[in-house]
Amino acid sequence: MDDSGISTEISHDEFDPIGTLALIALYFVVLTLMWLFTYFVEFVGNAPTPTVLL
Amino acid sequence: MNIHAYERLWLVASMVLIVGFIVTITYGTVGLGITMVDDREETISPDDVDEDDRFQDPRVEQVGENEFEAYVVSMTFLFQPDPIEIPANNEVTFYVTSRDVIHSFTVVGTNTNTMVIPGEVSAMTVEFDEPGEYGVVCNEYCGPGHHDMEGSLIVHPEDEYSLTELSVDAPDQVGPGEDVELTISIQNGLLEDLETTVDVEVGDETLEQDVTVPGGETEQVSVTVDGDDLEPGDAEWSASVDDEVETGTVTIGDDADDGGDEP
Ligand SMILES: [Cu+2]
């Protein structure tokens, strides 16, 4: 085993890189903010919008 | 199958996003009452637009307290009426149809925006809170003049809005020293009574008359200017009610025979 250069062997689920987790979280936040901006600022903010007669 | 924890995390996160999207759209529809323009209006043949009560005379009409309807016709390359004048803070339903090809009716900078399809009537109910002038453009390519296809929408402050129309019956010529009589018809398109003043000017003479026009009706006012007060020759006249003005010319005396063939 020493010859292969592997110092520790871990299983599939034990590989948890922090950087990847941070990217996933950042991507989620970006998508959420873009959605909120598109809907609530760009769309709903462009009043008046056709509405039903209440 | 071995799915990594991060991958499972992302599957859950994307589900959360999808549910969030659906929730906001539902909130917009149920909470804010936002509607889509659909085909619920009856169809109308583009050839019959001129025979339709709404579209033969494109206009804005009051249909109830704080409720107005605007009938708009689009065609290559214009919108009728132009400008469209509506009051702020009132419910206005736009009915838009096309005489020829597909257009759109887009009030720039707002969500008041619909496709206009020949044969269909697009209906949108909106309430403008901000008085001002808005541009109306066509955003469906409709021909070589498409880029010039524009109209305008003027939103008046509620208390300054009127649907008053003025027409004046005046003589072209009167004999020397004869009285000049103007008959002024004032049409009040609002449901409320219109209390206003008619200002008449003939030459240097000015006259004023108060008038009340009941809602939806036309009232006639006759104004007579004493012929002895007028100089012979051409006299300009004008009649105005609020912002509406009609003008013309009356010839006083018999010196204005067009050919001047008599010495
Ligand atoms: Cu067009």
PDB file of C-alpha atoms and ligand atoms in Angstrom:
ATOM      1  CA  MET A   1       0.000   0.000   0.000  1.00  0.00           C
ATOM      2  CA  ASP A   2       2.799   2.415   0.686  1.00  0.00           C
ATOM      3  CA  ASP A   3       3.884   2.405  -2.924  1.00  0.00           C
ATOM      4  CA  SER A   4       0.546   3.788  -4.238  1.00  0.00           C
ATOM      5  CA  GLY A   5       1.008   7.131  -2.441  1.00  0.00           C
ATOM      6  CA  ILE A   6      -2.405   6.880  -0.794  1.00  0.00           C
ATOM      7  CA  SER A   7      -2.129   8.014   2.798  1.00  0.00           C
ATOM      8  CA  THR A   8      -5.776   7.599   3.907  1.00  0.00           C
ATOM      9  CA  GLU A   9      -8.581   5.864   2.137  1.00  0.00           C
ATOM     10  CA  ILE A  10     -12.072   7.278   2.737  1.00  0.00           C
ATOM     11  CA  SER A  11     -15.467   6.113   1.545  1.00  0.00           C
ATOM     12  CA  HIS A  12     -17.725   7.888  -0.996  1.00  0.00           C
ATOM     13  CA  ASP A  13     -19.745   9.756   1.655  1.00  0.00           C
ATOM     14  CA  GLU A  14     -16.769  10.863   3.646  1.00  0.00           C
ATOM     15  CA  PHE A  15     -15.534  13.132   0.850  1.00  0.00           C
ATOM     16  CA  ASP A  16     -17.055  16.543   1.832  1.00  0.00           C
ATOM     17  CA  PRO A  17     -15.179  19.469   0.311  1.00  0.00           C
ATOM     18  CA  ILE A  18     -16.166  22.748   1.970  1.00  0.00           C
ATOM     19  CA  GLY A  19     -15.605  24.742  -1.259  1.00  0.00           C
ATOM     20  CA  THR A  20     -18.196  22.735  -3.177  1.00  0.00           C
ATOM     21  CA  LEU A  21     -20.712  23.143  -0.387  1.00  0.00           C
ATOM     22  CA  ALA A  22     -20.071  26.901  -0.389  1.00  0.00           C
ATOM     23  CA  LEU A  23     -20.629  27.036  -4.170  1.00  0.00           C
ATOM     24  CA  ILE A  24     -23.906  25.155  -3.877  1.00  0.00           C
ATOM     25  CA  ALA A  25     -25.104  27.510  -1.177  1.00  0.00           C
ATOM     26  CA  LEU A  26     -24.021  30.582  -3.154  1.00  0.00           C
ATOM     27  CA  TYR A  27     -25.743  29.338  -6.288  1.00  0.00           C
ATOM     28  CA  PHE A  28     -28.944  28.783  -4.322  1.00  0.00           C
ATOM     29  CA  VAL A  29     -28.818  32.280  -2.874  1.00  0.00           C
ATOM     30  CA  VAL A  30     -28.162  33.833  -6.298  1.00  0.00           C
ATOM     31  CA  LEU A  31     -31.110  31.990  -7.864  1.00  0.00           C
ATOM     32  CA  THR A  32     -33.400  33.008  -5.011  1.00  0.00           C
ATOM     33  CA  LEU A  33     -32.408  36.672  -5.209  1.00  0.00           C
ATOM     34  CA  MET A  34     -32.772  36.730  -9.006  1.00  0.00           C
ATOM     35  CA  TRP A  35     -36.227  35.200  -8.750  1.00  0.00           C
ATOM     36  CA  LEU A  36     -37.366  37.674  -6.089  1.00  0.00           C
ATOM     37  CA  PHE A  37     -35.977  40.586  -8.110  1.00  0.00           C
ATOM     38  CA  THR A  38     -37.566  39.438 -11.365  1.00  0.00           C
ATOM     39  CA  TYR A  39     -40.993  38.842  -9.867  1.00  0.00           C
ATOM     40  CA  PHE A  40     -41.403  41.437  -7.126  1.00  0.00           C
ATOM     41  CA  VAL A  41     -39.338  44.304  -8.484  1.00  0.00           C
ATOM     42  CA  GLU A  42     -39.367  44.007 -12.258  1.00  0.00           C
ATOM     43  CA  PHE A  43     -42.821  42.489 -12.724  1.00  0.00           C
ATOM     44  CA  VAL A  44     -45.018  43.546  -9.802  1.00  0.00           C
ATOM     45  CA  GLY A  45     -43.231  46.910  -9.637  1.00  0.00           C
ATOM     46  CA  ASN A  46     -44.279  47.754 -13.188  1.00  0.00           C
ATOM     47  CA  ALA A  47     -47.788  48.856 -12.190  1.00  0.00           C
ATOM     48  CA  PRO A  48     -50.457  48.986 -13.341  1.00  0.00           C
ATOM     49  CA  THR A  49     -50.958  45.317 -14.061  1.00  0.00           C
ATOM     50  CA  PRO A  50     -54.215  43.956 -15.478  1.00  0.00           C
ATOM     51  CA  THR A  51     -56.252  42.622 -12.584  1.00  0.00           C
ATOM     52  CA  VAL A  52     -59.583  40.902 -12.103  1.00  0.00           C
ATOM     53  CA  LEU A  53     -62.566  43.028 -11.241  1.00  0.00           C
ATOM     54  CA  LEU A  54     -62.945  42.479  -7.527  1.00  0.00           C
TER      55      LEU A  54
ATOM     56  CA  MET B   1     -27.089   3.503  -6.177  1.00  0.00           C
ATOM     57  CA  ASN B   2     -24.799   5.711  -4.257  1.00  0.00           C
ATOM     58  CA  ILE B   3     -25.876   9.360  -4.264  1.00  0.00           C
ATOM     59  CA  HIS B   4     -23.562  11.800  -2.553  1.00  0.00           C
ATOM     60  CA  ALA B   5     -24.980  13.899   0.297  1.00  0.00           C
ATOM     61  CA  TYR B   6     -24.365  17.174  -1.634  1.00  0.00           C
ATOM     62  CA  GLU B   7     -26.246  15.854  -4.596  1.00  0.00           C
ATOM     63  CA  ARG B   8     -29.200  14.982  -2.392  1.00  0.00           C
ATOM     64  CA  LEU B   9     -28.945  18.430  -0.829  1.00  0.00           C
ATOM     65  CA  TRP B  10     -29.137  20.055  -4.238  1.00  0.00           C
ATOM     66  CA  LEU B  11     -32.123  17.940  -5.281  1.00  0.00           C
ATOM     67  CA  VAL B  12     -33.972  19.173  -2.201  1.00  0.00           C
ATOM     68  CA  ALA B  13     -32.868  22.783  -2.790  1.00  0.00           C
ATOM     69  CA  SER B  14     -34.117  22.748  -6.385  1.00  0.00           C
ATOM     70  CA  MET B  15     -37.462  21.353  -5.224  1.00  0.00           C
ATOM     71  CA  VAL B  16     -37.651  24.235  -2.739  1.00  0.00           C
ATOM     72  CA  LEU B  17     -37.036  26.690  -5.595  1.00  0.00           C
ATOM     73  CA  ILE B  18     -39.740  25.145  -7.779  1.00  0.00           C
ATOM     74  CA  VAL B  19     -42.244  25.238  -4.934  1.00  0.00           C
ATOM     75  CA  GLY B  20     -41.203  28.848  -4.265  1.00  0.00           C
ATOM     76  CA  PHE B  21     -41.849  29.786  -7.897  1.00  0.00           C
ATOM     77  CA  ILE B  22     -45.305  28.224  -7.782  1.00  0.00           C
ATOM     78  CA  VAL B  23     -46.097  29.946  -4.475  1.00  0.00           C
ATOM     79  CA  THR B  24     -45.178  33.415  -5.797  1.00  0.00           C
ATOM     80  CA  ILE B  25     -47.249  32.966  -8.972  1.00  0.00           C
ATOM     81  CA  THR B  26     -50.186  31.762  -6.870  1.00  0.00           C
ATOM     82  CA  TYR B  27     -49.756  34.738  -4.563  1.00  0.00           C
ATOM     83  CA  GLY B  28     -49.773  37.060  -7.598  1.00  0.00           C
ATOM     84  CA  THR B  29     -53.008  35.561  -8.888  1.00  0.00           C
ATOM     85  CA  VAL B  30     -54.884  35.090  -5.623  1.00  0.00           C
ATOM     86  CA  GLY B  31     -53.355  37.796  -3.447  1.00  0.00           C
ATOM     87  CA  LEU B  32     -52.742  40.555  -5.972  1.00  0.00           C
ATOM     88  CA  GLY B  33     -55.482  39.575  -8.430  1.00  0.00           C
ATOM     89  CA  ILE B  34     -53.211  39.616 -11.463  1.00  0.00           C
ATOM     90  CA  THR B  35     -54.859  38.143 -14.541  1.00  0.00           C
ATOM     91  CA  MET B  36     -53.713  37.031 -17.929  1.00  0.00           C
ATOM     92  CA  VAL B  37     -55.358  38.424 -21.042  1.00  0.00           C
ATOM     93  CA  ASP B  38     -57.323  35.560 -22.541  1.00  0.00           C
ATOM     94  CA  ASP B  39     -59.904  34.845 -25.242  1.00  0.00           C
ATOM     95  CA  ARG B  40     -62.981  35.252 -23.056  1.00  0.00           C
ATOM     96  CA  GLU B  41     -64.233  38.171 -25.140  1.00  0.00           C
ATOM     97  CA  GLU B  42     -66.404  37.328 -28.110  1.00  0.00           C
ATOM     98  CA  THR B  43     -64.671  37.263 -31.446  1.00  0.00           C
ATOM     99  CA  ILE B  44     -65.234  39.955 -34.035  1.00  0.00           C
ATOM    100  CA  SER B  45     -64.457  39.810 -37.730  1.00  0.00           C
ATOM    101  CA  PRO B  46     -61.866  42.445 -38.679  1.00  0.00           C
ATOM    102  CA  ASP B  47     -64.212  43.451 -41.518  1.00  0.00           C
ATOM    103  CA  ASP B  48     -66.967  44.268 -39.021  1.00  0.00           C
ATOM    104  CA  VAL B  49     -64.895  46.531 -36.789  1.00  0.00           C
ATOM    105  CA  ASP B  50     -66.571  49.563 -38.385  1.00  0.00           C
ATOM    106  CA  GLU B  51     -70.059  48.235 -37.612  1.00  0.00           C
ATOM    107  CA  ASP B  52     -69.328  47.396 -33.994  1.00  0.00           C
ATOM    108  CA  ASP B  53     -70.802  49.752 -31.410  1.00  0.00           C
ATOM    109  CA  ARG B  54     -67.577  49.808 -29.478  1.00  0.00           C
ATOM    110  CA  PHE B  55     -65.074  50.162 -32.270  1.00  0.00           C
ATOM    111  CA  GLN B  56     -66.790  52.207 -34.983  1.00  0.00           C
ATOM    112  CA  ASP B  57     -66.019  55.247 -32.868  1.00  0.00           C
ATOM    113  CA  PRO B  58     -62.913  54.421 -30.786  1.00  0.00           C
ATOM    114  CA  ARG B  59     -63.290  56.336 -27.535  1.00  0.00           C
ATOM    115  CA  VAL B  60     -63.319  56.374 -23.751  1.00  0.00           C
ATOM    116  CA  GLU B  61     -66.670  56.031 -22.012  1.00  0.00           C
ATOM    117  CA  GLN B  62     -67.782  56.177 -18.409  1.00  0.00           C
ATOM    118  CA  VAL B  63     -69.779  53.072 -17.519  1.00  0.00           C
ATOM    119  CA  GLY B  64     -70.148  53.428 -13.762  1.00  0.00           C
ATOM    120  CA  GLU B  65     -68.906  55.321 -10.769  1.00  0.00           C
ATOM    121  CA  ASN B  66     -65.114  55.130 -11.031  1.00  0.00           C
ATOM    122  CA  GLU B  67     -65.429  52.774 -13.999  1.00  0.00           C
ATOM    123  CA  PHE B  68     -64.457  53.572 -17.530  1.00  0.00           C
ATOM    124  CA  GLU B  69     -64.105  51.640 -20.754  1.00  0.00           C
ATOM    125  CA  ALA B  70     -61.694  52.448 -23.551  1.00  0.00           C
ATOM    126  CA  TYR B  71     -62.339  51.052 -27.016  1.00  0.00           C
ATOM    127  CA  VAL B  72     -59.123  50.996 -28.983  1.00  0.00           C
ATOM    128  CA  VAL B  73     -58.546  49.974 -32.598  1.00  0.00           C
ATOM    129  CA  SER B  74     -55.073  49.203 -33.841  1.00  0.00           C
ATOM    130  CA  MET B  75     -54.083  49.048 -37.462  1.00  0.00           C
ATOM    131  CA  THR B  76     -51.003  49.515 -39.588  1.00  0.00           C
ATOM    132  CA  PHE B  77     -49.489  51.765 -38.236  1.00  0.00           C
ATOM    133  CA  LEU B  78     -51.490  53.589 -35.603  1.00  0.00           C
ATOM    134  CA  PHE B  79     -53.797  53.328 -32.630  1.00  0.00           C
ATOM    135  CA  GLN B  80     -57.194  54.987 -32.347  1.00  0.00           C
ATOM    136  CA  PRO B  81     -58.028  57.081 -30.417  1.00  0.00           C
ATOM    137  CA  ASP B  82     -54.762  58.970 -30.136  1.00  0.00           C
ATOM    138  CA  PRO B  83     -54.259  60.178 -27.492  1.00  0.00           C
ATOM    139  CA  ILE B  84     -56.326  57.972 -25.230  1.00  0.00           C
ATOM    140  CA  GLU B  85     -57.358  60.080 -22.241  1.00  0.00           C
ATOM    141  CA  ILE B  86     -58.344  58.450 -18.969  1.00  0.00           C
ATOM    142  CA  PRO B  87     -58.663  59.540 -15.325  1.00  0.00           C
ATOM    143  CA  ALA B  88     -56.264  58.386 -12.628  1.00  0.00           C
ATOM    144  CA  ASN B  89     -57.496  56.233  -9.727  1.00  0.00           C
ATOM    145  CA  ASN B  90     -60.376  54.806 -11.722  1.00  0.00           C
ATOM    146  CA  GLU B  91     -60.867  51.324 -13.111  1.00  0.00           C
ATOM    147  CA  VAL B  92     -60.359  51.447 -16.847  1.00  0.00           C
ATOM    148  CA  THR B  93     -61.043  48.427 -19.029  1.00  0.00           C
ATOM    149  CA  PHE B  94     -59.295  48.541 -22.359  1.00  0.00           C
ATOM    150  CA  TYR B  95     -60.897  46.631 -25.223  1.00  0.00           C
ATOM    151  CA  VAL B  96     -58.429  46.392 -28.063  1.00  0.00           C
ATOM    152  CA  THR B  97     -58.895  44.845 -31.468  1.00  0.00           C
ATOM    153  CA  SER B  98     -57.072  44.914 -34.779  1.00  0.00           C
ATOM    154  CA  ARG B  99     -58.343  45.865 -38.194  1.00  0.00           C
ATOM    155  CA  ASP B 100     -55.635  44.029 -40.108  1.00  0.00           C
ATOM    156  CA  VAL B 101     -52.659  42.060 -38.761  1.00  0.00           C
ATOM    157  CA  ILE B 102     -51.320  41.076 -35.362  1.00  0.00           C
ATOM    158  CA  HIS B 103     -50.183  44.042 -33.282  1.00  0.00           C
ATOM    159  CA  SER B 104     -49.679  44.647 -29.630  1.00  0.00           C
ATOM    160  CA  PHE B 105     -50.912  47.304 -27.258  1.00  0.00           C
ATOM    161  CA  THR B 106     -48.120  48.067 -24.836  1.00  0.00           C
ATOM    162  CA  VAL B 107     -48.192  50.951 -22.396  1.00  0.00           C
ATOM    163  CA  VAL B 108     -44.480  51.542 -22.002  1.00  0.00           C
ATOM    164  CA  GLY B 109     -43.066  50.935 -18.546  1.00  0.00           C
ATOM    165  CA  THR B 110     -46.144  49.102 -17.271  1.00  0.00           C
ATOM    166  CA  ASN B 111     -47.608  45.611 -17.384  1.00  0.00           C
ATOM    167  CA  THR B 112     -50.536  46.987 -19.347  1.00  0.00           C
ATOM    168  CA  ASN B 113     -49.530  44.996 -22.340  1.00  0.00           C
ATOM    169  CA  THR B 114     -51.380  42.650 -24.651  1.00  0.00           C
ATOM    170  CA  MET B 115     -51.173  41.092 -28.043  1.00  0.00           C
ATOM    171  CA  VAL B 116     -53.834  42.378 -30.426  1.00  0.00           C
ATOM    172  CA  ILE B 117     -55.081  39.713 -32.783  1.00  0.00           C
ATOM    173  CA  PRO B 118     -57.460  40.388 -35.685  1.00  0.00           C
ATOM    174  CA  GLY B 119     -60.744  38.683 -34.859  1.00  0.00           C
ATOM    175  CA  GLU B 120     -60.147  38.794 -31.124  1.00  0.00           C
ATOM    176  CA  VAL B 121     -60.833  41.440 -28.511  1.00  0.00           C
ATOM    177  CA  SER B 122     -58.195  41.758 -25.803  1.00  0.00           C
ATOM    178  CA  ALA B 123     -59.656  43.053 -22.545  1.00  0.00           C
ATOM    179  CA  MET B 124     -57.570  44.398 -19.666  1.00  0.00           C
ATOM    180  CA  THR B 125     -58.736  46.156 -16.534  1.00  0.00           C
ATOM    181  CA  VAL B 126     -56.189  48.469 -14.981  1.00  0.00           C
ATOM    182  CA  GLU B 127     -56.054  51.399 -12.616  1.00  0.00           C
ATOM    183  CA  PHE B 128     -53.418  54.087 -13.131  1.00  0.00           C
ATOM    184  CA  ASP B 129     -52.444  55.876  -9.931  1.00  0.00           C
ATOM    185  CA  GLU B 130     -49.892  58.196 -11.489  1.00  0.00           C
ATOM    186  CA  PRO B 131     -51.150  60.974 -13.750  1.00  0.00           C
ATOM    187  CA  GLY B 132     -48.907  61.641 -16.700  1.00  0.00           C
ATOM    188  CA  GLU B 133     -48.316  60.848 -20.304  1.00  0.00           C
ATOM    189  CA  TYR B 134     -47.448  57.301 -21.257  1.00  0.00           C
ATOM    190  CA  GLY B 135     -46.272  56.022 -24.616  1.00  0.00           C
ATOM    191  CA  VAL B 136     -48.146  53.231 -26.361  1.00  0.00           C
ATOM    192  CA  VAL B 137     -46.178  51.049 -28.747  1.00  0.00           C
ATOM    193  CA  CYS B 138     -46.684  47.979 -30.873  1.00  0.00           C
ATOM    194  CA  ASN B 139     -44.249  45.202 -30.043  1.00  0.00           C
ATOM    195  CA  GLU B 140     -45.297  42.680 -32.691  1.00  0.00           C
ATOM    196  CA  TYR B 141     -43.625  43.226 -36.045  1.00  0.00           C
ATOM    197  CA  CYS B 142     -46.527  44.259 -38.281  1.00  0.00           C
ATOM    198  CA  GLY B 143     -45.019  45.694 -41.439  1.00  0.00           C
ATOM    199  CA  PRO B 144     -42.611  48.282 -42.814  1.00  0.00           C
ATOM    200  CA  GLY B 145     -44.033  51.060 -40.616  1.00  0.00           C
ATOM    201  CA  HIS B 146     -43.901  49.025 -37.418  1.00  0.00           C
ATOM    202  CA  HIS B 147     -41.189  51.164 -35.856  1.00  0.00           C
ATOM    203  CA  ASP B 148     -43.401  54.228 -36.295  1.00  0.00           C
ATOM    204  CA  MET B 149     -46.450  52.640 -34.734  1.00  0.00           C
ATOM    205  CA  GLU B 150     -47.077  54.536 -31.557  1.00  0.00           C
ATOM    206  CA  GLY B 151     -49.845  56.203 -29.669  1.00  0.00           C
ATOM    207  CA  SER B 152     -50.147  57.922 -26.367  1.00  0.00           C
ATOM    208  CA  LEU B 153     -52.100  57.509 -23.184  1.00  0.00           C
ATOM    209  CA  ILE B 154     -52.746  60.563 -21.058  1.00  0.00           C
ATOM    210  CA  VAL B 155     -53.732  59.906 -17.469  1.00  0.00           C
ATOM    211  CA  HIS B 156     -55.395  62.988 -16.026  1.00  0.00           C
ATOM    212  CA  PRO B 157     -55.711  63.705 -12.310  1.00  0.00           C
ATOM    213  CA  GLU B 158     -59.135  62.468 -11.324  1.00  0.00           C
ATOM    214  CA  ASP B 159     -60.587  65.900 -10.519  1.00  0.00           C
ATOM    215  CA  GLU B 160     -59.385  67.419 -13.801  1.00  0.00           C
ATOM    216  CA  TYR B 161     -60.862  64.755 -16.007  1.00  0.00           C
ATOM    217  CA  SER B 162     -63.749  65.519 -18.304  1.00  0.00           C
ATOM    218  CA  LEU B 163     -65.360  63.999 -21.361  1.00  0.00           C
ATOM    219  CA  THR B 164     -66.690  67.284 -22.690  1.00  0.00           C
ATOM    220  CA  GLU B 165     -67.197  67.853 -26.367  1.00  0.00           C
ATOM    221  CA  LEU B 166     -67.969  71.142 -27.944  1.00  0.00           C
ATOM    222  CA  SER B 167     -69.512  72.034 -31.262  1.00  0.00           C
ATOM    223  CA  VAL B 168     -70.486  75.493 -32.405  1.00  0.00           C
ATOM    224  CA  ASP B 169     -72.984  76.625 -34.978  1.00  0.00           C
ATOM    225  CA  ALA B 170     -72.046  80.118 -36.142  1.00  0.00           C
ATOM    226  CA  PRO B 171     -72.991  82.207 -39.179  1.00  0.00           C
ATOM    227  CA  ASP B 172     -70.329  82.816 -41.829  1.00  0.00           C
ATOM    228  CA  GLN B 173     -71.665  86.250 -42.572  1.00  0.00           C
ATOM    229  CA  VAL B 174     -74.146  88.743 -41.133  1.00  0.00           C
ATOM    230  CA  GLY B 175     -75.411  92.021 -42.508  1.00  0.00           C
ATOM    231  CA  PRO B 176     -74.062  95.331 -41.152  1.00  0.00           C
ATOM    232  CA  GLY B 177     -75.324  96.011 -37.639  1.00  0.00           C
ATOM    233  CA  GLU B 178     -76.928  92.567 -37.388  1.00  0.00           C
ATOM    234  CA  ASP B 179     -76.553  90.464 -34.261  1.00  0.00           C
ATOM    235  CA  VAL B 180     -74.199  87.490 -34.310  1.00  0.00           C
ATOM    236  CA  GLU B 181     -75.736  84.415 -32.728  1.00  0.00           C
ATOM    237  CA  LEU B 182     -73.621  81.426 -31.798  1.00  0.00           C
ATOM    238  CA  THR B 183     -75.244  78.151 -30.814  1.00  0.00           C
ATOM    239  CA  ILE B 184     -72.921  76.104 -28.685  1.00  0.00           C
ATOM    240  CA  SER B 185     -73.590  72.424 -28.017  1.00  0.00           C
ATOM    241  CA  ILE B 186     -71.848  71.011 -24.985  1.00  0.00           C
ATOM    242  CA  GLN B 187     -71.804  67.256 -24.659  1.00  0.00           C
ATOM    243  CA  ASN B 188     -71.012  65.838 -21.236  1.00  0.00           C
ATOM    244  CA  GLY B 189     -69.726  62.264 -21.478  1.00  0.00           C
ATOM    245  CA  LEU B 190     -69.400  61.797 -17.716  1.00  0.00           C
ATOM    246  CA  LEU B 191     -72.219  60.408 -15.588  1.00  0.00           C
ATOM    247  CA  GLU B 192     -71.928  63.355 -13.223  1.00  0.00           C
ATOM    248  CA  ASP B 193     -73.441  66.749 -13.995  1.00  0.00           C
ATOM    249  CA  LEU B 194     -71.068  69.277 -15.467  1.00  0.00           C
ATOM    250  CA  GLU B 195     -71.287  72.783 -14.049  1.00  0.00           C
ATOM    251  CA  THR B 196     -69.223  75.118 -16.075  1.00  0.00           C
ATOM    252  CA  THR B 197     -68.996  78.406 -17.893  1.00  0.00           C
ATOM    253  CA  VAL B 198     -69.042  79.055 -21.592  1.00  0.00           C
ATOM    254  CA  ASP B 199     -66.718  81.844 -22.646  1.00  0.00           C
ATOM    255  CA  VAL B 200     -67.493  83.433 -25.969  1.00  0.00           C
ATOM    256  CA  GLU B 201     -65.420  85.978 -27.803  1.00  0.00           C
ATOM    257  CA  VAL B 202     -66.507  87.698 -30.995  1.00  0.00           C
ATOM    258  CA  GLY B 203     -64.129  90.387 -32.210  1.00  0.00           C
ATOM    259  CA  ASP B 204     -63.474  92.460 -29.106  1.00  0.00           C
ATOM    260  CA  GLU B 205     -66.656  91.439 -27.355  1.00  0.00           C
ATOM    261  CA  THR B 206     -66.529  88.832 -24.614  1.00  0.00           C
ATOM    262  CA  LEU B 207     -69.483  87.118 -23.045  1.00  0.00           C
ATOM    263  CA  GLU B 208     -69.832  84.526 -20.348  1.00  0.00           C
ATOM    264  CA  GLN B 209     -72.635  82.156 -19.568  1.00  0.00           C
ATOM    265  CA  ASP B 210     -73.018  79.567 -16.853  1.00  0.00           C
ATOM    266  CA  VAL B 211     -74.364  76.218 -17.894  1.00  0.00           C
ATOM    267  CA  THR B 212     -75.149  72.896 -16.256  1.00  0.00           C
ATOM    268  CA  VAL B 213     -75.050  69.847 -18.476  1.00  0.00           C
ATOM    269  CA  PRO B 214     -76.582  66.705 -16.963  1.00  0.00           C
ATOM    270  CA  GLY B 215     -74.504  63.529 -17.105  1.00  0.00           C
ATOM    271  CA  GLY B 216     -74.468  61.844 -20.502  1.00  0.00           C
ATOM    272  CA  GLU B 217     -76.410  64.632 -22.160  1.00  0.00           C
ATOM    273  CA  THR B 218     -75.935  67.537 -24.528  1.00  0.00           C
ATOM    274  CA  GLU B 219     -76.973  71.063 -23.703  1.00  0.00           C
ATOM    275  CA  GLN B 220     -77.294  73.943 -26.137  1.00  0.00           C
ATOM    276  CA  VAL B 221     -76.440  77.486 -25.264  1.00  0.00           C
ATOM    277  CA  SER B 222     -77.173  80.434 -27.503  1.00  0.00           C
ATOM    278  CA  VAL B 223     -75.088  83.540 -27.202  1.00  0.00           C
ATOM    279  CA  THR B 224     -75.960  86.699 -29.070  1.00  0.00           C
ATOM    280  CA  VAL B 225     -73.542  89.535 -29.624  1.00  0.00           C
ATOM    281  CA  ASP B 226     -75.099  92.876 -30.437  1.00  0.00           C
ATOM    282  CA  GLY B 227     -74.252  93.808 -34.032  1.00  0.00           C
ATOM    283  CA  ASP B 228     -73.806  97.481 -33.096  1.00  0.00           C
ATOM    284  CA  ASP B 229     -70.809  96.553 -30.945  1.00  0.00           C
ATOM    285  CA  LEU B 230     -68.962  94.929 -33.806  1.00  0.00           C
ATOM    286  CA  GLU B 231     -66.723  96.538 -36.361  1.00  0.00           C
ATOM    287  CA  PRO B 232     -67.459  95.709 -39.987  1.00  0.00           C
ATOM    288  CA  GLY B 233     -65.089  93.245 -41.550  1.00  0.00           C
ATOM    289  CA  ASP B 234     -63.887  89.818 -40.538  1.00  0.00           C
ATOM    290  CA  ALA B 235     -64.229  89.046 -36.853  1.00  0.00           C
ATOM    291  CA  GLU B 236     -62.638  86.071 -35.154  1.00  0.00           C
ATOM    292  CA  TRP B 237     -64.856  84.197 -32.753  1.00  0.00           C
ATOM    293  CA  SER B 238     -64.052  81.582 -30.193  1.00  0.00           C
ATOM    294  CA  ALA B 239     -66.116  79.577 -27.763  1.00  0.00           C
ATOM    295  CA  SER B 240     -64.519  77.690 -24.914  1.00  0.00           C
ATOM    296  CA  VAL B 241     -65.633  75.400 -22.129  1.00  0.00           C
ATOM    297  CA  ASP B 242     -62.926  74.281 -19.731  1.00  0.00           C
ATOM    298  CA  ASP B 243     -60.103  73.141 -22.019  1.00  0.00           C
ATOM    299  CA  GLU B 244     -62.176  72.748 -25.155  1.00  0.00           C
ATOM    300  CA  VAL B 245     -61.998  75.583 -27.659  1.00  0.00           C
ATOM    301  CA  GLU B 246     -63.722  76.119 -30.985  1.00  0.00           C
ATOM    302  CA  THR B 247     -62.830  79.015 -33.239  1.00  0.00           C
ATOM    303  CA  GLY B 248     -63.931  80.526 -36.511  1.00  0.00           C
ATOM    304  CA  THR B 249     -64.479  83.706 -38.440  1.00  0.00           C
ATOM    305  CA  VAL B 250     -67.629  85.677 -39.169  1.00  0.00           C
ATOM    306  CA  THR B 251     -67.831  88.403 -41.733  1.00  0.00           C
ATOM    307  CA  ILE B 252     -69.755  91.456 -40.660  1.00  0.00           C
ATOM    308  CA  GLY B 253     -71.180  93.680 -43.351  1.00  0.00           C
ATOM    309  CA  ASP B 254     -71.504  92.861 -47.022  1.00  0.00           C
ATOM    310  CA  ASP B 255     -68.010  93.842 -48.105  1.00  0.00           C
ATOM    311  CA  ALA B 256     -66.738  90.285 -48.215  1.00  0.00           C
ATOM    312  CA  ASP B 257     -68.243  88.926 -51.408  1.00  0.00           C
ATOM    313  CA  ASP B 258     -65.515  86.525 -52.281  1.00  0.00           C
ATOM    314  CA  GLY B 259     -64.914  87.636 -55.863  1.00  0.00           C
ATOM    315  CA  GLY B 260     -65.393  91.302 -55.151  1.00  0.00           C
ATOM    316  CA  ASP B 261     -66.931  91.655 -58.611  1.00  0.00           C
ATOM    317  CA  GLU B 262     -69.155  94.581 -57.624  1.00  0.00           C
ATOM    318  CA  PRO B 263     -67.463  97.951 -57.282  1.00  0.00           C
TER     319      PRO B 263
HETATM  320 CU    CU C   1     -48.244  47.008 -35.161  1.00  0.00          CU
END
